[in-house]
CSV table of C-alpha atoms in Angstrom, one decimal:
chain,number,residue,atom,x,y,z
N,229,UNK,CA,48.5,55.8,-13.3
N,230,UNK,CA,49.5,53.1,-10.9
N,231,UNK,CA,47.3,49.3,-10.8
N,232,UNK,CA,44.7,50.3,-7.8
N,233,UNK,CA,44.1,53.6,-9.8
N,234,UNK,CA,43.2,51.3,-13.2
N,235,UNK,CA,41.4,48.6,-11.1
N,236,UNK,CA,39.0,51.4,-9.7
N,237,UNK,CA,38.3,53.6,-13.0
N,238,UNK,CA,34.5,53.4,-13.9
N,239,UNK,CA,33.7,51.6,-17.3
N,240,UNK,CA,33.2,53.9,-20.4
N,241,UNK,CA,29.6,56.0,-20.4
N,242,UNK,CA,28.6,53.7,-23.3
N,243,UNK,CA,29.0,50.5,-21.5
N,244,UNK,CA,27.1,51.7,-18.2
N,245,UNK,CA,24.2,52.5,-20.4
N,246,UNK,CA,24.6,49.7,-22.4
N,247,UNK,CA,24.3,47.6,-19.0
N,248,UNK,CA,22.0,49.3,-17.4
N,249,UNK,CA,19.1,49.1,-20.2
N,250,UNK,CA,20.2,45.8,-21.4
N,251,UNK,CA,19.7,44.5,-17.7
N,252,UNK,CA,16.3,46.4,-17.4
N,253,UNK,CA,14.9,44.9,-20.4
N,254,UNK,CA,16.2,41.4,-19.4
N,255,UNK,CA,14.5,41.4,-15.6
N,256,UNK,CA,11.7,43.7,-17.5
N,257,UNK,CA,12.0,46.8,-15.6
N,258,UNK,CA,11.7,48.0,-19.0
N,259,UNK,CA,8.5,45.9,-20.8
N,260,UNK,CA,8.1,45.3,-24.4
N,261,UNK,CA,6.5,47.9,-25.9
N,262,UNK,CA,7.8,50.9,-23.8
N,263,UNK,CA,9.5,53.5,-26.1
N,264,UNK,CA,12.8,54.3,-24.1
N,265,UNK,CA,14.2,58.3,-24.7
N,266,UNK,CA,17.9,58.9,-24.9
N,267,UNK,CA,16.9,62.3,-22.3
N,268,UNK,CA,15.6,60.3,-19.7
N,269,UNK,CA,18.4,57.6,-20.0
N,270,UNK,CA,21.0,59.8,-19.8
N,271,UNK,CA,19.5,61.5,-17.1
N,272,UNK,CA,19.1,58.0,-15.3
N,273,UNK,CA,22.8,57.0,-15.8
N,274,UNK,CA,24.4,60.6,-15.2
N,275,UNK,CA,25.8,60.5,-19.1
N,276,UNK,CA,25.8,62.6,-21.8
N,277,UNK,CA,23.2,61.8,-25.1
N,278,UNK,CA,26.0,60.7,-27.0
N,279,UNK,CA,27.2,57.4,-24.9
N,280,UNK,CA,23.0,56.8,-24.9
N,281,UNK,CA,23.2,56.6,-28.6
N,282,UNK,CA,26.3,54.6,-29.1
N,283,UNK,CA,24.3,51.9,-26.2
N,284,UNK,CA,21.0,52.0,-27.8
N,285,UNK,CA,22.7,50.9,-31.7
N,286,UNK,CA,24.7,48.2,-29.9
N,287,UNK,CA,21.4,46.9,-28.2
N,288,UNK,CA,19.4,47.2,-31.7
N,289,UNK,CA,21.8,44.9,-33.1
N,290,UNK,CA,21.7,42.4,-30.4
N,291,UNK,CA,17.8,42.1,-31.0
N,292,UNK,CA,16.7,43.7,-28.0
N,293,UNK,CA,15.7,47.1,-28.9
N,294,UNK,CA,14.4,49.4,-32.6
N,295,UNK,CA,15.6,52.8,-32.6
N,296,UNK,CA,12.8,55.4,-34.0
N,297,UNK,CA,15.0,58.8,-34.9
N,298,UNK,CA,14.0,61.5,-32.8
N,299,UNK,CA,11.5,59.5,-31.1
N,300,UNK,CA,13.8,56.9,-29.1
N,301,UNK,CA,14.2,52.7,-28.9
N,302,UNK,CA,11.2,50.5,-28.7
N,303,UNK,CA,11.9,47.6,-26.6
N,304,UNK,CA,10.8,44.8,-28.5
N,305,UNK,CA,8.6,42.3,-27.4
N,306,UNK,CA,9.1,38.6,-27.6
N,307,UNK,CA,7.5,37.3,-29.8
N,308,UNK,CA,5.8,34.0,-30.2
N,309,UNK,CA,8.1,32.9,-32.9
N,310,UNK,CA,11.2,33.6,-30.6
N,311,UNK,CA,10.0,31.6,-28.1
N,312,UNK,CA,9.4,28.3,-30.1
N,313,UNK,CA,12.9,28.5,-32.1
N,314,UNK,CA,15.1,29.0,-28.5
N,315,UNK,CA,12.8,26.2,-27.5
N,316,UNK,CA,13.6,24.2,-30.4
N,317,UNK,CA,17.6,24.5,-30.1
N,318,UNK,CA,17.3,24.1,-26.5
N,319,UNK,CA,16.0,20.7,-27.1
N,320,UNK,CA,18.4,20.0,-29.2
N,321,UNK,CA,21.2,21.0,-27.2
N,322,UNK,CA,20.4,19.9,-24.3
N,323,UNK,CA,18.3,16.4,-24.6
N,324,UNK,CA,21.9,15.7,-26.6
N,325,UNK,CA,24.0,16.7,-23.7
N,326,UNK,CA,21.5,15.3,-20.5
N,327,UNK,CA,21.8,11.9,-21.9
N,328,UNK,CA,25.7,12.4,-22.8
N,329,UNK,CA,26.6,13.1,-19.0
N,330,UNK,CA,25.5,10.1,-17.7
N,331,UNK,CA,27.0,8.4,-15.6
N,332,UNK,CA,27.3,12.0,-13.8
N,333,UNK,CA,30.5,12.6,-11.8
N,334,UNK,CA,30.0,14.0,-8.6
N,335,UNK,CA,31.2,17.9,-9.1
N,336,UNK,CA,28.5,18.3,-11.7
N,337,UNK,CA,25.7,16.3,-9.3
N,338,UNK,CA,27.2,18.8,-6.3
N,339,UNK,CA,27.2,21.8,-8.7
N,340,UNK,CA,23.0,21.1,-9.6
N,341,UNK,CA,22.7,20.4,-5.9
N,342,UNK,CA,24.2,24.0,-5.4
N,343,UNK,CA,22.2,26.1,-7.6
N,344,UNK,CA,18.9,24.2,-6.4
N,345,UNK,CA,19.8,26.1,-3.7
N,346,UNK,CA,20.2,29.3,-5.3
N,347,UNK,CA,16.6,28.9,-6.7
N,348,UNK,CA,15.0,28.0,-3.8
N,349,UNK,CA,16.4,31.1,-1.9
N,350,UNK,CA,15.6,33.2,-4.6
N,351,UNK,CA,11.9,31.7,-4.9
N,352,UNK,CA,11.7,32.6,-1.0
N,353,UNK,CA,12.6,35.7,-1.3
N,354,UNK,CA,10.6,37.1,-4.7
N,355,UNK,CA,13.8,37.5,-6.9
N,356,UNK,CA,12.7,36.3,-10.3
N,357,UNK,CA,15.0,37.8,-11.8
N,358,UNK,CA,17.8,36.0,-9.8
N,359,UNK,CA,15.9,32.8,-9.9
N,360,UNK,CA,15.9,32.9,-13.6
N,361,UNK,CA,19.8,33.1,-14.2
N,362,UNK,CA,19.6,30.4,-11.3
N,363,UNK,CA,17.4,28.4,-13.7
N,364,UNK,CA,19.5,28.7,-16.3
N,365,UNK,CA,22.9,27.9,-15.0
N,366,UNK,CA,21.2,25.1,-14.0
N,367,UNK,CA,21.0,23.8,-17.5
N,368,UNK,CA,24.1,25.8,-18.5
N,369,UNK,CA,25.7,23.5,-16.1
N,370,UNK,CA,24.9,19.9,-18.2
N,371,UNK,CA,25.7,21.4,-21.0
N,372,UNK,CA,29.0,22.4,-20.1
N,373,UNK,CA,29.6,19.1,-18.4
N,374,UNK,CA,28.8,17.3,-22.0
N,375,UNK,CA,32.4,18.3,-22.4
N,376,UNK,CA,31.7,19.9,-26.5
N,377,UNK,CA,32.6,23.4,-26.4
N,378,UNK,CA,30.7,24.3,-29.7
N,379,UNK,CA,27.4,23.0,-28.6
N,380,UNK,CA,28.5,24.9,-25.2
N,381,UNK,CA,29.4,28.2,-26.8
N,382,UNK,CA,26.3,28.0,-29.4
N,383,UNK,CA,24.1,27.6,-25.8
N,384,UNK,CA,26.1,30.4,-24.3
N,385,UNK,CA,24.3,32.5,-27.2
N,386,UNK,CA,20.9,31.9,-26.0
N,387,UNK,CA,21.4,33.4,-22.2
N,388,UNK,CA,20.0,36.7,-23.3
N,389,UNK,CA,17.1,35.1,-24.6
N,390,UNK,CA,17.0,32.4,-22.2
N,391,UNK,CA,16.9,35.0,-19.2
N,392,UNK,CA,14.2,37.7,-20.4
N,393,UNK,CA,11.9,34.6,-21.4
N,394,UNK,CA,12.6,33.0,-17.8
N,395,UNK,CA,11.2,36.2,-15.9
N,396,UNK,CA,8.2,36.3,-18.3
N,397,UNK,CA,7.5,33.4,-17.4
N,398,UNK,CA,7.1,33.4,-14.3
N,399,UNK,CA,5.2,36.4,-14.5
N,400,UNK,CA,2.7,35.1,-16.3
N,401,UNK,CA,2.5,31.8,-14.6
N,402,UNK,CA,3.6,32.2,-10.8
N,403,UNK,CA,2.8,28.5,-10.0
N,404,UNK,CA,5.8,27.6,-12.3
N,405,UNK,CA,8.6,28.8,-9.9
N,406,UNK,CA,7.7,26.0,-7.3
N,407,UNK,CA,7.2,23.4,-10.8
N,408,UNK,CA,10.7,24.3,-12.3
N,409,UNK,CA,12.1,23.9,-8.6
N,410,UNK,CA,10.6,20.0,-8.5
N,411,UNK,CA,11.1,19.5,-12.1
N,412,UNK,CA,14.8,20.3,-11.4
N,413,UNK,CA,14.8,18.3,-8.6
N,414,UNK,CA,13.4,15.4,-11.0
N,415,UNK,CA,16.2,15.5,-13.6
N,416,UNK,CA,18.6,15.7,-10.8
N,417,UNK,CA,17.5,12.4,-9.5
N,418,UNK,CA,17.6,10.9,-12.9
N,419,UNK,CA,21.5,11.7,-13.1
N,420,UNK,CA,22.3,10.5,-10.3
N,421,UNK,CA,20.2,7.1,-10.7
N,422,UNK,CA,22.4,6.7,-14.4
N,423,UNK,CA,18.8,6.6,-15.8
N,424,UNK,CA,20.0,8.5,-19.8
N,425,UNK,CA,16.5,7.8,-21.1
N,426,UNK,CA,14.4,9.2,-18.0
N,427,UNK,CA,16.2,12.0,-17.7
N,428,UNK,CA,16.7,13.0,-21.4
N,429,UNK,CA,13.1,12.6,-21.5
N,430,UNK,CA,12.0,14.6,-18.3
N,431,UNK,CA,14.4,17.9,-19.8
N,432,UNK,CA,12.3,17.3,-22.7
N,433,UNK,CA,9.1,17.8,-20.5
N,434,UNK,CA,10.5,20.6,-19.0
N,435,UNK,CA,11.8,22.7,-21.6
N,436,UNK,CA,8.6,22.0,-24.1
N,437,UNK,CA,5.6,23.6,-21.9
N,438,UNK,CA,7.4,27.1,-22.3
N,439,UNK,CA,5.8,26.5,-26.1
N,440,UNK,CA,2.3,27.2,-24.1
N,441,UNK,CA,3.2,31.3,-23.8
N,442,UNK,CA,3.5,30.7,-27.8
N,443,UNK,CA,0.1,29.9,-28.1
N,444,UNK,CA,-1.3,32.5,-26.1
N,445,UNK,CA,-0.2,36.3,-25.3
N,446,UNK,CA,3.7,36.3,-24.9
N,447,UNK,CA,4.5,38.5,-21.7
């Protein structure tokens, strides 16, 4: 088999259905609460049941999903008590690393500048989906910049989370996407005025109010 032959072969029938529920549940084309069946996802991925089945236990263990025998996977909700501990460690992690990148060198000023960007583009055009990973590379971004690599790879362990929570979000609460836009724009600011304090405080601001969808109905 030559190189072009390997660089063109599909991905196993596993790890397209893996994919392809895992990024339906995460931009909730699939809600919590709706009982998935391995019939209609092999049907909707062109596999066999048995590549469904080896997706569906991989997604169980990530937390996303219960398998039911014979009946299918429930996707799970989030729950209220999710949302307050990823809160929780995303203060921790990243009021730590905000106030650690000050001064701010000018690649990560131009890389926040960048995905602003992104996020307004996306706002423009509906994609909350694609404004949520905008959102959070936004964060990802200072966090990487703090230059620890644990803190960074124990952050990197929240995107799932971080992502399915960000579309919710703004499902429930539209008016946020234009907040988290000037919020952004806010800590941005703050970096690049060497304020360690403001800023640390206004990603403190901006990460608690998510704790609101704990008190009510998490969507």
């Amino acid at each position: 088999m030559s190189p072009a032959d390997t660089a063109t072969k599909p991905p196993p029938a596993a790890e397209r259905v893996y994919h392809h529920v895992k990024q339906a549940v995460l931009d909730r084309r699939y809600e919590g609460g709706t009982l998935l069946s391995e019939g209609e996802l092999a049907d909707a991925v062109g596999v066999s049941r048995t590549p469904v089945r080896e997706a569906l236990l991989r997604l169980e263990a990530e937390g996303l999903l219960k398998l039911y025998p014979k009946k299918g996977a429930l996707v799970l909700p989030v729950s209220s008590q999710e949302i307050a501990d990823v809160v929780e460690t995303r203060l921790l992690v990243e009021q730590h690393a905000v106030a650690k990148v000050v001064p701010a060198g000018g690649r990560l000023l131009a890389r926040l500048e960048e995905v602003l960007e992104e996020q307004r583009v996306h706002a423009a055009a509906g994609d909350l989906a694609a404004f949520a990973a905008a959102d959070r590379c936004f964060h990802a971004a200072i966090v990487r910049a703090a230059g620890n690599a644990i803190l960074a790879q124990l952050y990197d362990q929240l995107r799932d989370r971080q992502l399915r929570m960000g579309v919710a979000t703004m499902h429930a609460e539209p008016d946020r996407i234009a907040k988290n836009i000037t919020e952004h724009t806010e800590i941005l600011q703050a970096l690049r005025t060497g304020d360690a304090g403001f800023a640390s405080g206004l990603v403190q601001r901006h990460i608690s109010w998510v704790n609101n969808l704990a008190r009510g109905e998490a969507r």
